PDB file of C-alpha atoms in Angstrom:
ATOM      1  CA  MET A  55      -0.065   0.062  -0.029  1.00 42.00           C
ATOM      2  CA  ALA A  56       1.317   3.533  -0.914  1.00 61.00           C
ATOM      3  CA  ARG A  57       2.869   5.243   1.863  1.00 94.00           C
ATOM      4  CA  VAL A  58       1.317   9.152   2.481  1.00 98.00           C
ATOM      5  CA  ARG A  59       2.855  11.891   4.054  1.00 98.00           C
ATOM      6  CA  ILE A  60       1.298  15.009   5.503  1.00 98.00           C
ATOM      7  CA  VAL A  61       2.535  18.433   4.763  1.00 98.00           C
ATOM      8  CA  THR A  62       0.798  21.498   6.592  1.00 98.00           C
ATOM      9  CA  ASP A  63       1.476  25.314   7.209  1.00 98.00           C
ATOM     10  CA  SER A  64       2.696  27.288  10.038  1.00 98.00           C
ATOM     11  CA  ALA A  65      -0.646  28.584  10.888  1.00 98.00           C
ATOM     12  CA  CYS A  66      -1.515  25.094  12.422  1.00 98.00           C
ATOM     13  CA  ASP A  67       0.413  25.698  15.990  1.00 98.00           C
ATOM     14  CA  LEU A  68       1.666  22.317  16.100  1.00 98.00           C
ATOM     15  CA  THR A  69       4.811  22.371  18.217  1.00 97.00           C
ATOM     16  CA  ASP A  70       8.076  21.066  16.434  1.00 96.00           C
ATOM     17  CA  ALA A  71       8.097  18.017  18.601  1.00 96.00           C
ATOM     18  CA  LEU A  72       4.309  16.857  17.714  1.00 96.00           C
ATOM     19  CA  ALA A  73       5.164  17.523  14.119  1.00 98.00           C
ATOM     20  CA  ALA A  74       8.417  15.521  14.221  1.00 97.00           C
ATOM     21  CA  GLU A  75       6.656  12.642  16.125  1.00 97.00           C
ATOM     22  CA  HIS A  76       3.989  12.280  13.455  1.00 96.00           C
ATOM     23  CA  GLY A  77       6.217  13.003  10.511  1.00 97.00           C
ATOM     24  CA  ILE A  78       4.360  16.103   9.511  1.00 98.00           C
ATOM     25  CA  ALA A  79       6.106  18.837   7.264  1.00 98.00           C
ATOM     26  CA  VAL A  80       5.241  22.356   8.220  1.00 98.00           C
ATOM     27  CA  VAL A  81       6.026  25.152   5.573  1.00 98.00           C
ATOM     28  CA  PRO A  82       6.354  28.452   7.100  1.00 98.00           C
ATOM     29  CA  LEU A  83       4.710  31.439   6.678  1.00 98.00           C
ATOM     30  CA  SER A  84       6.425  34.923   7.303  1.00 98.00           C
ATOM     31  CA  ILE A  85       5.918  37.660   9.564  1.00 98.00           C
ATOM     32  CA  ARG A  86       6.750  41.450   8.753  1.00 97.00           C
ATOM     33  CA  PHE A  87       7.198  43.923  11.489  1.00 95.00           C
ATOM     34  CA  GLY A  88       7.995  47.368   9.459  1.00 92.00           C
ATOM     35  CA  ASN A  89      10.627  46.691   6.963  1.00 93.00           C
ATOM     36  CA  GLU A  90      11.959  43.438   8.617  1.00 95.00           C
ATOM     37  CA  VAL A  91      10.485  40.156   7.370  1.00 97.00           C
ATOM     38  CA  LEU A  92      11.089  37.065   9.418  1.00 98.00           C
ATOM     39  CA  VAL A  93      10.263  33.403   8.497  1.00 98.00           C
ATOM     40  CA  ASP A  94       7.987  31.903  11.229  1.00 98.00           C
ATOM     41  CA  ARG A  95       9.995  29.195  13.046  1.00 96.00           C
ATOM     42  CA  ARG A  96      13.312  29.742  11.428  1.00 96.00           C
ATOM     43  CA  ASP A  97      13.717  33.170  12.390  1.00 97.00           C
ATOM     44  CA  LEU A  98      11.041  33.714  15.027  1.00 96.00           C
ATOM     45  CA  ASP A  99       9.481  31.387  17.580  1.00 96.00           C
ATOM     46  CA  ALA A 100       6.195  32.474  19.736  1.00 96.00           C
ATOM     47  CA  ALA A 101       7.998  33.810  22.590  1.00 95.00           C
ATOM     48  CA  GLU A 102      10.423  36.112  20.453  1.00 96.00           C
ATOM     49  CA  PHE A 103       7.317  37.107  18.622  1.00 97.00           C
ATOM     50  CA  TRP A 104       5.384  38.115  21.612  1.00 96.00           C
ATOM     51  CA  ARG A 105       8.345  40.073  22.616  1.00 95.00           C
ATOM     52  CA  ARG A 106       8.566  42.131  19.641  1.00 95.00           C
ATOM     53  CA  CYS A 107       4.612  42.658  19.701  1.00 91.00           C
ATOM     54  CA  ALA A 108       5.167  44.271  23.064  1.00 90.00           C
ATOM     55  CA  GLU A 109       8.110  46.563  21.699  1.00 91.00           C
ATOM     56  CA  SER A 110       7.318  47.348  18.304  1.00 89.00           C
ATOM     57  CA  PRO A 111       5.556  50.702  17.059  1.00 88.00           C
ATOM     58  CA  THR A 112       4.056  48.895  14.385  1.00 88.00           C
ATOM     59  CA  LEU A 113       1.582  45.854  14.371  1.00 89.00           C
ATOM     60  CA  PRO A 114       2.972  42.863  12.431  1.00 94.00           C
ATOM     61  CA  GLU A 115       1.711  41.541   9.258  1.00 95.00           C
ATOM     62  CA  THR A 116       1.759  37.918   7.714  1.00 96.00           C
ATOM     63  CA  SER A 117       2.570  36.950   4.164  1.00 97.00           C
ATOM     64  CA  ALA A 118       1.932  33.603   2.366  1.00 98.00           C
ATOM     65  CA  PRO A 119       4.804  30.729   1.519  1.00 98.00           C
ATOM     66  CA  SER A 120       5.963  30.828  -1.902  1.00 98.00           C
ATOM     67  CA  PRO A 121       4.831  27.679  -4.071  1.00 98.00           C
ATOM     68  CA  GLY A 122       8.452  26.961  -4.386  1.00 98.00           C
ATOM     69  CA  ALA A 123       8.523  26.566  -0.418  1.00 98.00           C
ATOM     70  CA  PHE A 124       5.523  24.297  -0.629  1.00 98.00           C
ATOM     71  CA  GLN A 125       7.004  22.620  -3.684  1.00 98.00           C
ATOM     72  CA  GLU A 126      10.143  21.819  -1.808  1.00 98.00           C
ATOM     73  CA  ALA A 127       8.291  20.339   1.046  1.00 98.00           C
ATOM     74  CA  TYR A 128       6.372  18.201  -1.417  1.00 98.00           C
ATOM     75  CA  GLU A 129       9.604  16.784  -2.770  1.00 98.00           C
ATOM     76  CA  ALA A 130      10.959  16.065   0.360  1.00 97.00           C
ATOM     77  CA  ALA A 131       8.147  14.254   1.560  1.00 97.00           C
ATOM     78  CA  LEU A 132       8.024  12.296  -1.785  1.00 97.00           C
ATOM     79  CA  ARG A 133      11.729  10.937  -1.465  1.00 96.00           C
ATOM     80  CA  ASP A 134      10.194   8.053   0.918  1.00 93.00           C
ATOM     81  CA  ALA A 135       6.394   8.294  -0.039  1.00 96.00           C
ATOM     82  CA  ASP A 136       4.025   7.721  -2.755  1.00 96.00           C
ATOM     83  CA  ALA A 137       1.686  10.512  -2.133  1.00 98.00           C
ATOM     84  CA  VAL A 138       1.586  13.837  -0.231  1.00 98.00           C
ATOM     85  CA  VAL A 139      -1.820  15.167   1.379  1.00 98.00           C
ATOM     86  CA  CYS A 140      -1.439  18.832   2.199  1.00 98.00           C
ATOM     87  CA  LEU A 141      -3.808  20.488   4.752  1.00 99.00           C
ATOM     88  CA  THR A 142      -3.732  24.189   4.616  1.00 98.00           C
ATOM     89  CA  ILE A 143      -5.242  27.013   6.756  1.00 98.00           C
ATOM     90  CA  SER A 144      -8.688  28.120   5.715  1.00 98.00           C
ATOM     91  CA  ALA A 145      -8.505  29.580   2.352  1.00 98.00           C
ATOM     92  CA  GLU A 146     -10.854  32.233   3.517  1.00 96.00           C
ATOM     93  CA  LEU A 147      -8.248  33.501   5.962  1.00 96.00           C
ATOM     94  CA  SER A 148      -5.460  33.120   3.667  1.00 97.00           C
ATOM     95  CA  SER A 149      -6.211  32.508   0.043  1.00 97.00           C
ATOM     96  CA  GLY A 150      -2.484  33.073  -0.739  1.00 98.00           C
ATOM     97  CA  THR A 151      -1.363  30.089   1.193  1.00 98.00           C
ATOM     98  CA  HIS A 152      -3.828  27.825  -0.146  1.00 98.00           C
ATOM     99  CA  GLN A 153      -3.151  28.992  -3.824  1.00 98.00           C
ATOM    100  CA  ALA A 154       0.319  28.621  -3.313  1.00 98.00           C
ATOM    101  CA  ALA A 155      -0.066  25.076  -1.985  1.00 98.00           C
ATOM    102  CA  GLN A 156      -2.150  24.355  -5.051  1.00 98.00           C
ATOM    103  CA  SER A 157       0.232  25.815  -7.371  1.00 98.00           C
ATOM    104  CA  ALA A 158       3.010  23.621  -5.955  1.00 98.00           C
ATOM    105  CA  ALA A 159       0.955  20.603  -6.386  1.00 98.00           C
ATOM    106  CA  GLN A 160       0.198  21.392  -9.961  1.00 98.00           C
ATOM    107  CA  ALA A 161       3.871  21.670 -10.704  1.00 98.00           C
ATOM    108  CA  LEU A 162       4.480  18.200  -9.692  1.00 97.00           C
ATOM    109  CA  GLY A 163       1.958  16.678 -12.236  1.00 89.00           C
ATOM    110  CA  GLY A 164       3.409  13.692 -12.200  1.00 92.00           C
ATOM    111  CA  HIS A 165       3.080  12.864  -8.273  1.00 97.00           C
ATOM    112  CA  ASP A 166       0.452  12.345  -6.435  1.00 97.00           C
ATOM    113  CA  VAL A 167      -0.089  15.520  -4.064  1.00 98.00           C
ATOM    114  CA  ARG A 168      -3.586  16.246  -2.771  1.00 98.00           C
ATOM    115  CA  VAL A 169      -4.474  20.008  -1.055  1.00 98.00           C
ATOM    116  CA  VAL A 170      -7.250  20.019   1.152  1.00 98.00           C
ATOM    117  CA  ASP A 171      -8.555  23.403   2.735  1.00 98.00           C
ATOM    118  CA  THR A 172      -9.176  22.649   6.506  1.00 98.00           C
ATOM    119  CA  ARG A 173     -11.490  25.634   6.762  1.00 98.00           C
ATOM    120  CA  SER A 174      -9.700  26.132  10.069  1.00 98.00           C
ATOM    121  CA  VAL A 175      -6.581  27.674  11.600  1.00 98.00           C
ATOM    122  CA  THR A 176      -4.273  27.413  14.687  1.00 98.00           C
ATOM    123  CA  MET A 177      -4.662  23.890  16.597  1.00 98.00           C
ATOM    124  CA  GLY A 178      -8.060  23.229  14.874  1.00 98.00           C
ATOM    125  CA  GLN A 179      -5.776  22.911  11.634  1.00 98.00           C
ATOM    126  CA  GLY A 180      -2.964  21.167  13.855  1.00 98.00           C
ATOM    127  CA  LEU A 181      -5.799  18.722  15.206  1.00 98.00           C
ATOM    128  CA  ILE A 182      -6.907  17.600  11.536  1.00 98.00           C
ATOM    129  CA  ALA A 183      -3.269  17.326  10.416  1.00 98.00           C
ATOM    130  CA  LEU A 184      -2.556  14.947  13.653  1.00 97.00           C
ATOM    131  CA  ALA A 185      -5.585  12.705  12.736  1.00 97.00           C
ATOM    132  CA  ALA A 186      -4.572  12.535   9.033  1.00 98.00           C
ATOM    133  CA  ALA A 187      -0.943  11.496  10.005  1.00 98.00           C
ATOM    134  CA  GLU A 188      -2.200   8.864  12.290  1.00 97.00           C
ATOM    135  CA  ALA A 189      -4.148   7.401   9.392  1.00 97.00           C
ATOM    136  CA  ALA A 190      -1.521   7.599   7.265  1.00 97.00           C
ATOM    137  CA  ASP A 191       0.871   5.739   9.626  1.00 96.00           C
ATOM    138  CA  ALA A 192      -1.667   3.108   9.921  1.00 96.00           C
ATOM    139  CA  GLY A 193      -1.518   2.603   6.178  1.00 96.00           C
ATOM    140  CA  ALA A 194      -4.406   4.432   4.796  1.00 97.00           C
ATOM    141  CA  ALA A 195      -4.238   5.333   0.984  1.00 96.00           C
ATOM    142  CA  ALA A 196      -4.264   8.990  -0.108  1.00 97.00           C
ATOM    143  CA  ASP A 197      -7.779   8.990  -1.163  1.00 97.00           C
ATOM    144  CA  GLU A 198      -8.676   7.508   2.488  1.00 98.00           C
ATOM    145  CA  VAL A 199      -6.606  10.094   4.239  1.00 98.00           C
ATOM    146  CA  VAL A 200      -8.310  12.990   2.285  1.00 98.00           C
ATOM    147  CA  ALA A 201     -11.780  11.677   3.038  1.00 98.00           C
ATOM    148  CA  LEU A 202     -10.995  11.477   6.768  1.00 98.00           C
ATOM    149  CA  ALA A 203      -9.395  15.079   6.966  1.00 98.00           C
ATOM    150  CA  GLU A 204     -12.777  16.318   5.456  1.00 98.00           C
ATOM    151  CA  ARG A 205     -14.626  14.258   8.034  1.00 98.00           C
ATOM    152  CA  VAL A 206     -12.431  15.355  10.867  1.00 98.00           C
ATOM    153  CA  ALA A 207     -12.651  19.022   9.713  1.00 98.00           C
ATOM    154  CA  GLY A 208     -16.461  18.853   9.933  1.00 97.00           C
ATOM    155  CA  ARG A 209     -16.335  17.740  13.728  1.00 97.00           C
ATOM    156  CA  THR A 210     -13.210  20.169  14.533  1.00 98.00           C
ATOM    157  CA  LEU A 211     -14.239  23.397  16.590  1.00 98.00           C
ATOM    158  CA  VAL A 212     -12.182  26.613  16.865  1.00 98.00           C
ATOM    159  CA  TYR A 213     -13.199  29.369  19.505  1.00 98.00           C
ATOM    160  CA  GLY A 214     -11.216  32.083  21.411  1.00 96.00           C
ATOM    161  CA  THR A 215     -11.080  34.935  23.473  1.00 94.00           C
ATOM    162  CA  ILE A 216      -8.925  37.849  22.759  1.00 88.00           C
ATOM    163  CA  GLY A 217      -7.311  40.587  24.785  1.00 77.00           C
ATOM    164  CA  THR A 218      -7.563  43.650  22.284  1.00 61.00           C
ATOM    165  CA  LEU A 219      -9.746  44.179  19.390  1.00 57.00           C
ATOM    166  CA  GLU A 220      -6.987  46.611  17.695  1.00 55.00           C
ATOM    167  CA  HIS A 221      -5.224  43.406  15.690  1.00 49.00           C
ATOM    168  CA  LEU A 222      -8.383  42.145  14.274  1.00 53.00           C
ATOM    169  CA  GLN A 223      -9.516  45.443  13.357  1.00 50.00           C
ATOM    170  CA  ARG A 224      -6.155  46.446  12.013  1.00 53.00           C
ATOM    171  CA  GLY A 225      -6.314  43.227  10.104  1.00 48.00           C
ATOM    172  CA  GLY A 226      -9.638  43.604   8.496  1.00 49.00           C
ATOM    173  CA  ARG A 227     -11.298  40.992  10.521  1.00 45.00           C
ATOM    174  CA  ILE A 228     -13.811  43.337  12.339  1.00 47.00           C
ATOM    175  CA  GLY A 229     -14.903  46.876  11.480  1.00 45.00           C
ATOM    176  CA  ALA A 230     -13.531  49.924  13.135  1.00 44.00           C
ATOM    177  CA  ALA A 231     -16.616  50.979  14.412  1.00 40.00           C
ATOM    178  CA  ARG A 232     -17.352  47.570  16.113  1.00 49.00           C
ATOM    179  CA  ALA A 233     -13.592  47.871  17.507  1.00 47.00           C
ATOM    180  CA  MET A 234     -14.182  51.137  18.895  1.00 40.00           C
ATOM    181  CA  LEU A 235     -17.329  50.230  20.664  1.00 45.00           C
ATOM    182  CA  GLY A 236     -15.687  47.207  22.236  1.00 48.00           C
ATOM    183  CA  SER A 237     -12.858  49.331  23.516  1.00 50.00           C
ATOM    184  CA  MET A 238     -15.481  52.045  24.840  1.00 43.00           C
ATOM    185  CA  LEU A 239     -17.567  49.112  26.496  1.00 51.00           C
ATOM    186  CA  SER A 240     -14.933  46.794  27.637  1.00 63.00           C
ATOM    187  CA  ILE A 241     -16.540  44.085  25.834  1.00 78.00           C
ATOM    188  CA  LYS A 242     -14.493  40.837  25.365  1.00 86.00           C
ATOM    189  CA  PRO A 243     -16.044  39.107  22.515  1.00 85.00           C
ATOM    190  CA  VAL A 244     -16.018  35.329  22.054  1.00 92.00           C
ATOM    191  CA  ILE A 245     -14.874  34.411  18.278  1.00 93.00           C
ATOM    192  CA  GLN A 246     -15.305  31.227  16.500  1.00 95.00           C
ATOM    193  CA  VAL A 247     -14.359  29.966  13.105  1.00 96.00           C
ATOM    194  CA  THR A 248     -17.356  29.320  11.354  1.00 93.00           C
ATOM    195  CA  ASN A 249     -17.258  27.983   7.573  1.00 92.00           C
ATOM    196  CA  GLY A 250     -13.376  28.830   7.208  1.00 96.00           C
ATOM    197  CA  ILE A 251     -14.268  32.401   8.433  1.00 95.00           C
ATOM    198  CA  VAL A 252     -13.395  33.978  12.036  1.00 92.00           C
ATOM    199  CA  ALA A 253     -16.951  35.333  13.434  1.00 90.00           C
ATOM    200  CA  GLU A 254     -18.081  37.011  16.850  1.00 88.00           C
ATOM    201  CA  GLU A 255     -19.819  33.917  18.775  1.00 92.00           C
ATOM    202  CA  SER A 256     -20.977  36.246  21.724  1.00 91.00           C
ATOM    203  CA  LYS A 257     -20.147  39.261  23.621  1.00 88.00           C
ATOM    204  CA  GLN A 258     -18.867  39.215  27.199  1.00 91.00           C
ATOM    205  CA  ARG A 259     -18.506  42.210  29.250  1.00 89.00           C
ATOM    206  CA  THR A 260     -15.411  41.399  31.231  1.00 91.00           C
ATOM    207  CA  ARG A 261     -12.446  39.223  30.380  1.00 93.00           C
ATOM    208  CA  SER A 262     -13.220  36.824  33.246  1.00 95.00           C
ATOM    209  CA  ARG A 263     -16.740  36.372  32.098  1.00 95.00           C
ATOM    210  CA  SER A 264     -15.246  35.435  28.521  1.00 95.00           C
ATOM    211  CA  LEU A 265     -13.092  32.925  30.098  1.00 97.00           C
ATOM    212  CA  GLU A 266     -16.055  31.295  32.337  1.00 97.00           C
ATOM    213  CA  TYR A 267     -18.222  31.280  29.295  1.00 97.00           C
ATOM    214  CA  LEU A 268     -15.988  29.731  27.005  1.00 98.00           C
ATOM    215  CA  ALA A 269     -15.176  26.910  29.538  1.00 98.00           C
ATOM    216  CA  ASP A 270     -18.518  26.490  30.226  1.00 98.00           C
ATOM    217  CA  LYS A 271     -19.367  26.161  26.319  1.00 97.00           C
ATOM    218  CA  LEU A 272     -16.701  23.485  26.022  1.00 98.00           C
ATOM    219  CA  ARG A 273     -18.407  21.521  28.639  1.00 97.00           C
ATOM    220  CA  THR A 274     -21.764  21.284  27.190  1.00 97.00           C
ATOM    221  CA  LEU A 275     -20.107  20.239  24.031  1.00 97.00           C
ATOM    222  CA  ALA A 276     -17.918  17.596  25.637  1.00 97.00           C
ATOM    223  CA  PRO A 277     -16.710  14.857  25.471  1.00 97.00           C
ATOM    224  CA  PHE A 278     -14.163  15.323  23.004  1.00 98.00           C
ATOM    225  CA  GLU A 279     -11.733  13.395  20.890  1.00 97.00           C
ATOM    226  CA  ARG A 280      -8.902  15.868  21.351  1.00 97.00           C
ATOM    227  CA  LEU A 281      -8.818  19.358  23.033  1.00 98.00           C
ATOM    228  CA  ALA A 282      -6.029  21.825  22.457  1.00 98.00           C
ATOM    229  CA  VAL A 283      -5.537  25.360  24.343  1.00 98.00           C
ATOM    230  CA  CYS A 284      -3.535  27.916  22.637  1.00 98.00           C
ATOM    231  CA  ASP A 285      -1.960  30.530  24.723  1.00 98.00           C
ATOM    232  CA  GLY A 286      -1.214  34.125  23.029  1.00 96.00           C
ATOM    233  CA  ALA A 287       0.756  35.265  26.139  1.00 95.00           C
ATOM    234  CA  ALA A 288      -2.026  35.231  28.204  1.00 96.00           C
ATOM    235  CA  GLU A 289      -1.394  36.221  31.881  1.00 95.00           C
ATOM    236  CA  ASP A 290      -4.467  34.145  32.738  1.00 97.00           C
ATOM    237  CA  ILE A 291      -3.730  31.247  31.058  1.00 97.00           C
ATOM    238  CA  GLY A 292      -3.628  29.120  34.110  1.00 98.00           C
ATOM    239  CA  ARG A 293      -6.893  30.275  35.178  1.00 98.00           C
ATOM    240  CA  PHE A 294      -8.732  29.143  31.807  1.00 98.00           C
ATOM    241  CA  LEU A 295      -6.755  25.795  31.961  1.00 98.00           C
ATOM    242  CA  ALA A 296      -8.438  25.264  35.811  1.00 98.00           C
ATOM    243  CA  LEU A 297     -11.712  26.063  34.649  1.00 98.00           C
ATOM    244  CA  LEU A 298     -11.512  22.942  32.250  1.00 98.00           C
ATOM    245  CA  ASP A 299     -10.189  20.729  34.829  1.00 96.00           C
ATOM    246  CA  GLY A 300     -11.994  17.325  34.496  1.00 95.00           C
ATOM    247  CA  ILE A 301     -13.316  17.854  31.196  1.00 96.00           C
ATOM    248  CA  GLU A 302     -14.036  14.567  29.371  1.00 95.00           C
ATOM    249  CA  ILE A 303     -11.427  13.975  26.575  1.00 97.00           C
ATOM    250  CA  ARG A 304     -10.892  10.576  24.881  1.00 94.00           C
ATOM    251  CA  THR A 305      -7.356  10.912  23.734  1.00 88.00           C
ATOM    252  CA  GLY A 306      -5.178  12.211  26.433  1.00 86.00           C
ATOM    253  CA  GLY A 307      -5.945  15.464  28.466  1.00 91.00           C
ATOM    254  CA  VAL A 308      -5.511  19.142  27.348  1.00 95.00           C
ATOM    255  CA  SER A 309      -2.777  19.801  25.128  1.00 95.00           C
ATOM    256  CA  THR A 310      -1.201  23.221  25.510  1.00 97.00           C
ATOM    257  CA  VAL A 311       0.550  25.305  22.868  1.00 98.00           C
ATOM    258  CA  ASP A 312       1.715  28.797  22.041  1.00 97.00           C
ATOM    259  CA  LEU A 313      -0.286  30.592  19.627  1.00 98.00           C
ATOM    260  CA  GLY A 314       2.254  31.013  17.241  1.00 97.00           C
ATOM    261  CA  PRO A 315       3.086  34.434  14.994  1.00 97.00           C
ATOM    262  CA  VAL A 316       0.673  33.582  12.147  1.00 97.00           C
ATOM    263  CA  VAL A 317      -2.582  33.701  14.324  1.00 96.00           C
ATOM    264  CA  GLY A 318      -1.185  35.853  17.034  1.00 96.00           C
ATOM    265  CA  THR A 319      -0.514  38.621  14.126  1.00 94.00           C
ATOM    266  CA  HIS A 320      -4.335  38.955  13.808  1.00 91.00           C
ATOM    267  CA  THR A 321      -5.321  38.445  17.256  1.00 91.00           C
ATOM    268  CA  GLY A 322      -2.809  40.102  19.563  1.00 91.00           C
ATOM    269  CA  PRO A 323      -1.407  39.354  23.000  1.00 93.00           C
ATOM    270  CA  GLY A 324      -3.846  37.708  25.457  1.00 94.00           C
ATOM    271  CA  ALA A 325      -5.672  35.767  23.197  1.00 96.00           C
ATOM    272  CA  ILE A 326      -6.594  32.113  24.288  1.00 97.00           C
ATOM    273  CA  GLY A 327      -7.988  29.859  21.847  1.00 98.00           C
ATOM    274  CA  ALA A 328      -9.742  26.259  22.379  1.00 98.00           C
ATOM    275  CA  CYS A 329      -9.717  24.104  19.506  1.00 98.00           C
ATOM    276  CA  ALA A 330     -11.588  20.703  20.054  1.00 98.00           C
ATOM    277  CA  GLN A 331     -12.666  17.670  17.961  1.00 97.00           C
ATOM    278  CA  LEU A 332     -16.360  16.277  18.781  1.00 97.00           C
ATOM    279  CA  LEU A 333     -16.325  12.333  18.836  1.00 95.00           C
ATOM    280  CA  SER A 334     -17.132  10.542  15.394  1.00 86.00           C
TER     281      SER A 334
END
């Protein structure tokens, strides 16, 4: 049976250790602070990113990988595999990344390279990649891995609460008027990824209430196959994790990862994400 390798991009927020353990290749996006361009994971880790955010007079921006970066990852994977399945950030959030992945696949027309839009981001995307890699390791063919990834994507949830509306407003994710209103009223919205798009799930009047609301919501949706919490330099991450104590998860406990530069660029510091897979 053909061996399948998994490729994704660095919006997935998988740790290097998790990616290596499951044989997942991660193609990095780039982060720009003013005129300085840094390659995610190569020139910039999460800790350095958040330090720069605190010191930089300008907000960071992201840029998609080149088709060549994806092609290089595909070619490396194909040295010991017969097929590649590439799982990208939602095309609604980064059309450039998804298009680059597709262009690279087309450039390798003689090889079996499939590109799947996860319609997700951060560890929602990462959990889909993990499920696909486990299926590939178990001997699933490319068609089976693609079908499984699409099914898992359909039961993957991404929620978050953010510390500031400035980054979302500057990045075009919400309007200036709503950002101003939220700031004036100290509203702390809970956001979600729906059909590949970031949307407001609810409005909470305080940060404390937003954490409690999100934890309560997760408890009503549990049990989960997997649950990952993403820490965007949030001082109260420990409190949120305590609110999740005892929540039912089939595969291990709550995984905690850093919210990386790609997603952190758009959420700003203080964001906490919760990414869950519903049971099949």
